[in-house]
Amino acid sequence: NAGVTQTPKFRILKIGQSMTLQCTQDMNHNYMYWYRQDPGMGLKLIYYSVGAGITDKGEVPNGYNVSRSTTEDFPLRLELAAPSQTSVYFCASSYQGRTELFFGEGSRLTVL
Amino acid sequence: TQLLEQSPQFLSIQEGENLTVYCNSSSVFSSLQWYRQEPGEGPVLLVTVVTGGEVKKLKRLTFQFGDARKDSSLHITAAQPGDTGLYLCAHFTGNQFYFGTGTSLTVIP
């Protein structure tokens, strides 16, 4: 069972570069989320989507963009990477908003 | 943002000891979830508590939702090294899950 799949698992970027973190789920979940996790800071929501074609900002959206063209995919785009974006990024999905969140294994991004 | 405060932030105990971690807020919640995150992995749901005063047990883990639905606790009996991880509480509001900062538990064999 694949669940939520994130790629890449690790990436090093130079300041000013751009990249896309990929997220795919095979559970036909409507809700999808992107979080970042910094040491001692818990999980902060970047963007979320309640269905294909619908996205909205979370707590920390600056410097990121998302799209949701299909139910399965929810890529996160980093434009003009900055050292403050060094973090571990988690994609998650849920069938309905209040139900269990299923997480991917995370993508560790370092910006130098 | 509806703040969830977790305590303690770090906890290191010997195998076989008991422990309790807390999740507190000034807001009332319709439900709270507890997740465990092992190193290098994403969080995994342990339990959802819904009713004020509710107690749920998962083997050696006991979860309680406060009567006023503003706080929750997780008690582990006879901790094992396999309990090591980051314990996170979370609530769902306005299409978003908000997470506490977590309690990092290390159980020493």
PDB file of C-alpha atoms in Angstrom:
ATOM      1  CA  ASN A   1       0.000   0.000   0.000  1.00  0.00           C
ATOM      2  CA  ALA A   2       1.636   3.228  -1.173  1.00  0.00           C
ATOM      3  CA  GLY A   3      -0.449   5.756   0.812  1.00  0.00           C
ATOM      4  CA  VAL A   4       1.175   9.196   0.568  1.00  0.00           C
ATOM      5  CA  THR A   5       4.359   9.353  -1.475  1.00  0.00           C
ATOM      6  CA  GLN A   6       6.747  12.311  -1.431  1.00  0.00           C
ATOM      7  CA  THR A   7       9.744  12.986  -3.642  1.00  0.00           C
ATOM      8  CA  PRO A   8      12.543  13.792  -3.308  1.00  0.00           C
ATOM      9  CA  LYS A   9      13.492  12.618   0.189  1.00  0.00           C
ATOM     10  CA  PHE A  10      16.533  14.877   0.342  1.00  0.00           C
ATOM     11  CA  ARG A  11      17.564  17.962  -1.606  1.00  0.00           C
ATOM     12  CA  ILE A  12      20.148  20.699  -1.278  1.00  0.00           C
ATOM     13  CA  LEU A  13      19.406  23.997  -2.985  1.00  0.00           C
ATOM     14  CA  LYS A  14      21.409  27.152  -3.451  1.00  0.00           C
ATOM     15  CA  ILE A  15      19.888  30.485  -2.456  1.00  0.00           C
ATOM     16  CA  GLY A  16      17.638  31.755  -5.240  1.00  0.00           C
ATOM     17  CA  GLN A  17      17.043  28.382  -6.884  1.00  0.00           C
ATOM     18  CA  SER A  18      13.557  26.966  -7.360  1.00  0.00           C
ATOM     19  CA  MET A  19      12.196  23.469  -7.008  1.00  0.00           C
ATOM     20  CA  THR A  20       9.021  21.446  -6.686  1.00  0.00           C
ATOM     21  CA  LEU A  21       8.285  18.891  -3.988  1.00  0.00           C
ATOM     22  CA  GLN A  22       6.004  16.201  -5.335  1.00  0.00           C
ATOM     23  CA  CYS A  23       3.199  14.565  -3.355  1.00  0.00           C
ATOM     24  CA  THR A  24       0.884  11.794  -4.536  1.00  0.00           C
ATOM     25  CA  GLN A  25      -1.758   9.840  -2.639  1.00  0.00           C
ATOM     26  CA  ASP A  26      -3.595   6.742  -3.826  1.00  0.00           C
ATOM     27  CA  MET A  27      -6.362   6.696  -1.210  1.00  0.00           C
ATOM     28  CA  ASN A  28      -8.803   8.954  -3.104  1.00  0.00           C
ATOM     29  CA  HIS A  29      -8.639  11.496  -0.289  1.00  0.00           C
ATOM     30  CA  ASN A  30     -10.206  14.892  -0.815  1.00  0.00           C
ATOM     31  CA  TYR A  31      -8.103  16.851   1.649  1.00  0.00           C
ATOM     32  CA  MET A  32      -4.374  17.333   1.201  1.00  0.00           C
ATOM     33  CA  TYR A  33      -1.908  19.385   3.224  1.00  0.00           C
ATOM     34  CA  TRP A  34       1.680  20.591   3.182  1.00  0.00           C
ATOM     35  CA  TYR A  35       3.452  21.109   6.503  1.00  0.00           C
ATOM     36  CA  ARG A  36       6.948  22.131   7.422  1.00  0.00           C
ATOM     37  CA  GLN A  37       8.616  20.901  10.591  1.00  0.00           C
ATOM     38  CA  ASP A  38      11.458  22.773  12.246  1.00  0.00           C
ATOM     39  CA  PRO A  39      13.213  21.535  15.405  1.00  0.00           C
ATOM     40  CA  GLY A  40      11.170  22.347  18.501  1.00  0.00           C
ATOM     41  CA  MET A  41       8.498  24.104  16.425  1.00  0.00           C
ATOM     42  CA  GLY A  42       6.037  21.346  15.690  1.00  0.00           C
ATOM     43  CA  LEU A  43       4.232  21.212  12.351  1.00  0.00           C
ATOM     44  CA  LYS A  44       3.239  24.421  10.611  1.00  0.00           C
ATOM     45  CA  LEU A  45       0.691  24.370   7.794  1.00  0.00           C
ATOM     46  CA  ILE A  46       1.868  25.921   4.535  1.00  0.00           C
ATOM     47  CA  TYR A  47      -1.043  25.250   2.150  1.00  0.00           C
ATOM     48  CA  TYR A  48      -3.988  22.924   1.980  1.00  0.00           C
ATOM     49  CA  SER A  49      -6.576  21.744  -0.501  1.00  0.00           C
ATOM     50  CA  VAL A  50     -10.097  20.421   0.028  1.00  0.00           C
ATOM     51  CA  GLY A  51     -10.391  19.033  -3.474  1.00  0.00           C
ATOM     52  CA  ALA A  52      -9.127  19.262  -7.035  1.00  0.00           C
ATOM     53  CA  GLY A  53      -8.940  22.870  -8.198  1.00  0.00           C
ATOM     54  CA  ILE A  54      -9.248  24.305  -4.671  1.00  0.00           C
ATOM     55  CA  THR A  55      -6.294  25.493  -2.604  1.00  0.00           C
ATOM     56  CA  ASP A  56      -5.896  27.838   0.349  1.00  0.00           C
ATOM     57  CA  LYS A  57      -3.146  29.321   2.494  1.00  0.00           C
ATOM     58  CA  GLY A  58      -2.165  27.978   5.882  1.00  0.00           C
ATOM     59  CA  GLU A  59      -0.124  29.624   8.642  1.00  0.00           C
ATOM     60  CA  VAL A  60       3.164  30.047   6.732  1.00  0.00           C
ATOM     61  CA  PRO A  61       2.500  30.341   2.961  1.00  0.00           C
ATOM     62  CA  ASN A  62       5.067  33.011   2.035  1.00  0.00           C
ATOM     63  CA  GLY A  63       7.648  31.785  -0.460  1.00  0.00           C
ATOM     64  CA  TYR A  64       5.575  28.788  -1.566  1.00  0.00           C
ATOM     65  CA  ASN A  65       2.931  27.958  -4.139  1.00  0.00           C
ATOM     66  CA  VAL A  66       0.726  24.936  -4.737  1.00  0.00           C
ATOM     67  CA  SER A  67      -1.652  23.545  -7.321  1.00  0.00           C
ATOM     68  CA  ARG A  68      -4.217  20.740  -7.251  1.00  0.00           C
ATOM     69  CA  SER A  69      -5.142  19.705 -10.758  1.00  0.00           C
ATOM     70  CA  THR A  70      -6.047  16.126  -9.776  1.00  0.00           C
ATOM     71  CA  THR A  71      -7.305  14.403  -6.628  1.00  0.00           C
ATOM     72  CA  GLU A  72      -4.061  12.435  -6.360  1.00  0.00           C
ATOM     73  CA  ASP A  73      -1.373  15.102  -6.736  1.00  0.00           C
ATOM     74  CA  PHE A  74      -0.528  18.163  -4.661  1.00  0.00           C
ATOM     75  CA  PRO A  75       2.902  19.591  -5.579  1.00  0.00           C
ATOM     76  CA  LEU A  76       4.573  22.321  -3.525  1.00  0.00           C
ATOM     77  CA  ARG A  77       6.649  24.890  -5.404  1.00  0.00           C
ATOM     78  CA  LEU A  78       9.467  26.843  -3.793  1.00  0.00           C
ATOM     79  CA  GLU A  79      10.430  29.959  -5.695  1.00  0.00           C
ATOM     80  CA  LEU A  80      13.697  31.801  -4.942  1.00  0.00           C
ATOM     81  CA  ALA A  81      14.807  29.500  -2.136  1.00  0.00           C
ATOM     82  CA  ALA A  82      16.032  31.156   1.069  1.00  0.00           C
ATOM     83  CA  PRO A  83      17.929  29.702   4.065  1.00  0.00           C
ATOM     84  CA  SER A  84      14.752  30.184   6.148  1.00  0.00           C
ATOM     85  CA  GLN A  85      13.133  27.471   4.022  1.00  0.00           C
ATOM     86  CA  THR A  86      15.564  24.854   5.298  1.00  0.00           C
ATOM     87  CA  SER A  87      13.223  22.375   6.941  1.00  0.00           C
ATOM     88  CA  VAL A  88      11.563  18.992   6.707  1.00  0.00           C
ATOM     89  CA  TYR A  89       8.429  19.095   4.585  1.00  0.00           C
ATOM     90  CA  PHE A  90       5.526  16.704   5.063  1.00  0.00           C
ATOM     91  CA  CYS A  91       2.605  16.099   2.778  1.00  0.00           C
ATOM     92  CA  ALA A  92      -0.538  14.638   4.331  1.00  0.00           C
ATOM     93  CA  SER A  93      -4.024  13.659   3.250  1.00  0.00           C
ATOM     94  CA  SER A  94      -7.359  12.826   4.829  1.00  0.00           C
ATOM     95  CA  TYR A  95     -10.628  11.486   3.465  1.00  0.00           C
ATOM     96  CA  GLN A  96     -12.627  14.189   5.141  1.00  0.00           C
ATOM     97  CA  GLY A  97     -11.345  17.195   7.016  1.00  0.00           C
ATOM     98  CA  ARG A  98     -11.813  15.916  10.543  1.00  0.00           C
ATOM     99  CA  THR A  99     -10.638  12.368  10.044  1.00  0.00           C
ATOM    100  CA  GLU A 100      -7.220  10.758  10.347  1.00  0.00           C
ATOM    101  CA  LEU A 101      -4.277  12.441   8.673  1.00  0.00           C
ATOM    102  CA  PHE A 102      -1.975  10.175   6.690  1.00  0.00           C
ATOM    103  CA  PHE A 103       1.539  11.521   6.248  1.00  0.00           C
ATOM    104  CA  GLY A 104       4.286  10.906   3.760  1.00  0.00           C
ATOM    105  CA  GLU A 105       7.813  10.142   4.926  1.00  0.00           C
ATOM    106  CA  GLY A 106       8.973  13.712   4.514  1.00  0.00           C
ATOM    107  CA  SER A 107      11.362  15.664   2.307  1.00  0.00           C
ATOM    108  CA  ARG A 108      14.436  17.168   3.935  1.00  0.00           C
ATOM    109  CA  LEU A 109      15.409  20.405   2.220  1.00  0.00           C
ATOM    110  CA  THR A 110      18.565  22.385   2.894  1.00  0.00           C
ATOM    111  CA  VAL A 111      19.112  25.833   1.367  1.00  0.00           C
ATOM    112  CA  LEU A 112      22.718  27.034   1.360  1.00  0.00           C
TER     113      LEU A 112
ATOM    114  CA  THR B   1      -4.220  29.968  15.223  1.00  0.00           C
ATOM    115  CA  GLN B   2      -5.588  28.130  18.237  1.00  0.00           C
ATOM    116  CA  LEU B   3      -2.512  27.410  20.303  1.00  0.00           C
ATOM    117  CA  LEU B   4      -1.862  23.942  21.654  1.00  0.00           C
ATOM    118  CA  GLU B   5       0.819  23.860  24.335  1.00  0.00           C
ATOM    119  CA  GLN B   6       2.481  20.554  25.100  1.00  0.00           C
ATOM    120  CA  SER B   7       4.561  19.701  28.138  1.00  0.00           C
ATOM    121  CA  PRO B   8       7.139  18.656  28.861  1.00  0.00           C
ATOM    122  CA  GLN B   9       9.033  19.467  25.676  1.00  0.00           C
ATOM    123  CA  PHE B  10      11.615  16.746  26.327  1.00  0.00           C
ATOM    124  CA  LEU B  11      11.435  13.652  28.491  1.00  0.00           C
ATOM    125  CA  SER B  12      14.074  10.965  29.029  1.00  0.00           C
ATOM    126  CA  ILE B  13      13.188   8.005  31.213  1.00  0.00           C
ATOM    127  CA  GLN B  14      14.323   4.469  31.981  1.00  0.00           C
ATOM    128  CA  GLU B  15      12.529   1.458  30.580  1.00  0.00           C
ATOM    129  CA  GLY B  16       9.695   0.389  32.864  1.00  0.00           C
ATOM    130  CA  GLU B  17       8.908   3.836  34.243  1.00  0.00           C
ATOM    131  CA  ASN B  18       5.535   5.546  33.907  1.00  0.00           C
ATOM    132  CA  LEU B  19       5.050   8.999  32.386  1.00  0.00           C
ATOM    133  CA  THR B  20       2.382  11.536  31.509  1.00  0.00           C
ATOM    134  CA  VAL B  21       2.495  14.212  28.833  1.00  0.00           C
ATOM    135  CA  TYR B  22       0.047  17.054  28.490  1.00  0.00           C
ATOM    136  CA  CYS B  23      -1.676  19.060  25.778  1.00  0.00           C
ATOM    137  CA  ASN B  24      -3.327  22.296  26.919  1.00  0.00           C
ATOM    138  CA  SER B  25      -5.221  25.158  25.350  1.00  0.00           C
ATOM    139  CA  SER B  26      -7.464  28.038  26.315  1.00  0.00           C
ATOM    140  CA  SER B  27      -9.884  27.055  23.536  1.00  0.00           C
ATOM    141  CA  VAL B  28     -12.622  24.445  23.572  1.00  0.00           C
ATOM    142  CA  PHE B  29     -12.303  21.704  20.960  1.00  0.00           C
ATOM    143  CA  SER B  30     -14.828  19.310  19.508  1.00  0.00           C
ATOM    144  CA  SER B  31     -12.074  16.683  19.365  1.00  0.00           C
ATOM    145  CA  LEU B  32      -8.341  16.190  19.789  1.00  0.00           C
ATOM    146  CA  GLN B  33      -6.010  13.778  18.107  1.00  0.00           C
ATOM    147  CA  TRP B  34      -2.709  12.310  19.297  1.00  0.00           C
ATOM    148  CA  TYR B  35       0.017  11.321  16.856  1.00  0.00           C
ATOM    149  CA  ARG B  36       3.394   9.635  17.332  1.00  0.00           C
ATOM    150  CA  GLN B  37       6.303  10.429  15.052  1.00  0.00           C
ATOM    151  CA  GLU B  38       9.352   8.183  14.930  1.00  0.00           C
ATOM    152  CA  PRO B  39      12.692   9.568  13.698  1.00  0.00           C
ATOM    153  CA  GLY B  40      12.792   9.979   9.923  1.00  0.00           C
ATOM    154  CA  GLU B  41       9.106   9.251   9.456  1.00  0.00           C
ATOM    155  CA  GLY B  42       5.824  11.087   9.314  1.00  0.00           C
ATOM    156  CA  PRO B  43       3.415  11.199  12.269  1.00  0.00           C
ATOM    157  CA  VAL B  44       0.961   8.339  12.724  1.00  0.00           C
ATOM    158  CA  LEU B  45      -2.410   8.688  14.408  1.00  0.00           C
ATOM    159  CA  LEU B  46      -2.731   7.020  17.817  1.00  0.00           C
ATOM    160  CA  VAL B  47      -6.190   8.099  18.926  1.00  0.00           C
ATOM    161  CA  THR B  48      -8.985  10.640  18.575  1.00  0.00           C
ATOM    162  CA  VAL B  49     -10.854  11.806  21.686  1.00  0.00           C
ATOM    163  CA  VAL B  50     -14.227  13.423  21.230  1.00  0.00           C
ATOM    164  CA  THR B  51     -16.250  13.539  24.460  1.00  0.00           C
ATOM    165  CA  GLY B  52     -15.315  15.610  27.521  1.00  0.00           C
ATOM    166  CA  GLY B  53     -13.937  13.303  30.217  1.00  0.00           C
ATOM    167  CA  GLU B  54     -13.418  10.483  27.715  1.00  0.00           C
ATOM    168  CA  VAL B  55     -10.704   7.931  28.459  1.00  0.00           C
ATOM    169  CA  LYS B  56      -9.302   5.702  25.733  1.00  0.00           C
ATOM    170  CA  LYS B  57      -6.738   2.957  26.147  1.00  0.00           C
ATOM    171  CA  LEU B  58      -4.342   1.627  23.550  1.00  0.00           C
ATOM    172  CA  LYS B  59      -2.352  -1.171  25.180  1.00  0.00           C
ATOM    173  CA  ARG B  60      -0.066   0.644  27.671  1.00  0.00           C
ATOM    174  CA  LEU B  61      -1.157   4.095  26.528  1.00  0.00           C
ATOM    175  CA  THR B  62      -4.086   5.866  28.207  1.00  0.00           C
ATOM    176  CA  PHE B  63      -5.537   9.035  26.680  1.00  0.00           C
ATOM    177  CA  GLN B  64      -7.882  11.392  28.486  1.00  0.00           C
ATOM    178  CA  PHE B  65      -9.852  14.367  27.189  1.00  0.00           C
ATOM    179  CA  GLY B  66     -10.509  17.037  29.802  1.00  0.00           C
ATOM    180  CA  ASP B  67     -14.043  17.578  31.053  1.00  0.00           C
ATOM    181  CA  ALA B  68     -14.078  21.071  29.531  1.00  0.00           C
ATOM    182  CA  ARG B  69     -12.559  19.784  26.269  1.00  0.00           C
ATOM    183  CA  LYS B  70      -9.651  22.247  26.530  1.00  0.00           C
ATOM    184  CA  ASP B  71      -6.901  19.795  27.412  1.00  0.00           C
ATOM    185  CA  SER B  72      -5.778  16.217  27.058  1.00  0.00           C
ATOM    186  CA  SER B  73      -3.208  13.907  28.577  1.00  0.00           C
ATOM    187  CA  LEU B  74      -1.340  10.807  27.502  1.00  0.00           C
ATOM    188  CA  HIS B  75      -0.149   8.374  30.154  1.00  0.00           C
ATOM    189  CA  ILE B  76       2.269   5.571  29.319  1.00  0.00           C
ATOM    190  CA  THR B  77       2.625   2.674  31.737  1.00  0.00           C
ATOM    191  CA  ALA B  78       5.880   0.706  31.898  1.00  0.00           C
ATOM    192  CA  ALA B  79       7.510   2.550  29.020  1.00  0.00           C
ATOM    193  CA  GLN B  80       9.417   0.528  26.436  1.00  0.00           C
ATOM    194  CA  PRO B  81      12.212   1.636  24.066  1.00  0.00           C
ATOM    195  CA  GLY B  82       9.708   1.248  21.232  1.00  0.00           C
ATOM    196  CA  ASP B  83       7.712   4.145  22.752  1.00  0.00           C
ATOM    197  CA  THR B  84      10.541   6.523  21.856  1.00  0.00           C
ATOM    198  CA  GLY B  85       9.369   9.287  19.535  1.00  0.00           C
ATOM    199  CA  LEU B  86       7.723  12.692  19.250  1.00  0.00           C
ATOM    200  CA  TYR B  87       4.170  12.828  20.581  1.00  0.00           C
ATOM    201  CA  LEU B  88       1.967  15.467  19.001  1.00  0.00           C
ATOM    202  CA  CYS B  89      -1.532  16.579  19.798  1.00  0.00           C
ATOM    203  CA  ALA B  90      -3.671  18.174  17.098  1.00  0.00           C
ATOM    204  CA  HIS B  91      -7.108  19.632  16.508  1.00  0.00           C
ATOM    205  CA  PHE B  92      -9.099  20.373  13.378  1.00  0.00           C
ATOM    206  CA  THR B  93     -10.646  23.796  12.847  1.00  0.00           C
ATOM    207  CA  GLY B  94     -11.639  25.615   9.672  1.00  0.00           C
ATOM    208  CA  ASN B  95     -10.372  22.942   7.275  1.00  0.00           C
ATOM    209  CA  GLN B  96      -6.972  22.948   8.997  1.00  0.00           C
ATOM    210  CA  PHE B  97      -5.215  20.690  11.463  1.00  0.00           C
ATOM    211  CA  TYR B  98      -3.242  22.601  14.092  1.00  0.00           C
ATOM    212  CA  PHE B  99      -0.455  20.784  15.921  1.00  0.00           C
ATOM    213  CA  GLY B 100       1.181  21.332  19.265  1.00  0.00           C
ATOM    214  CA  THR B 101       4.959  21.651  19.501  1.00  0.00           C
ATOM    215  CA  GLY B 102       5.239  18.082  20.729  1.00  0.00           C
ATOM    216  CA  THR B 103       6.873  16.095  23.499  1.00  0.00           C
ATOM    217  CA  SER B 104      10.070  14.290  22.538  1.00  0.00           C
ATOM    218  CA  LEU B 105      10.242  11.052  24.535  1.00  0.00           C
ATOM    219  CA  THR B 106      13.352   8.891  24.879  1.00  0.00           C
ATOM    220  CA  VAL B 107      13.059   5.569  26.685  1.00  0.00           C
ATOM    221  CA  ILE B 108      16.451   4.237  27.725  1.00  0.00           C
ATOM    222  CA  PRO B 109      16.834   0.429  27.829  1.00  0.00           C
TER     223      PRO B 109
END
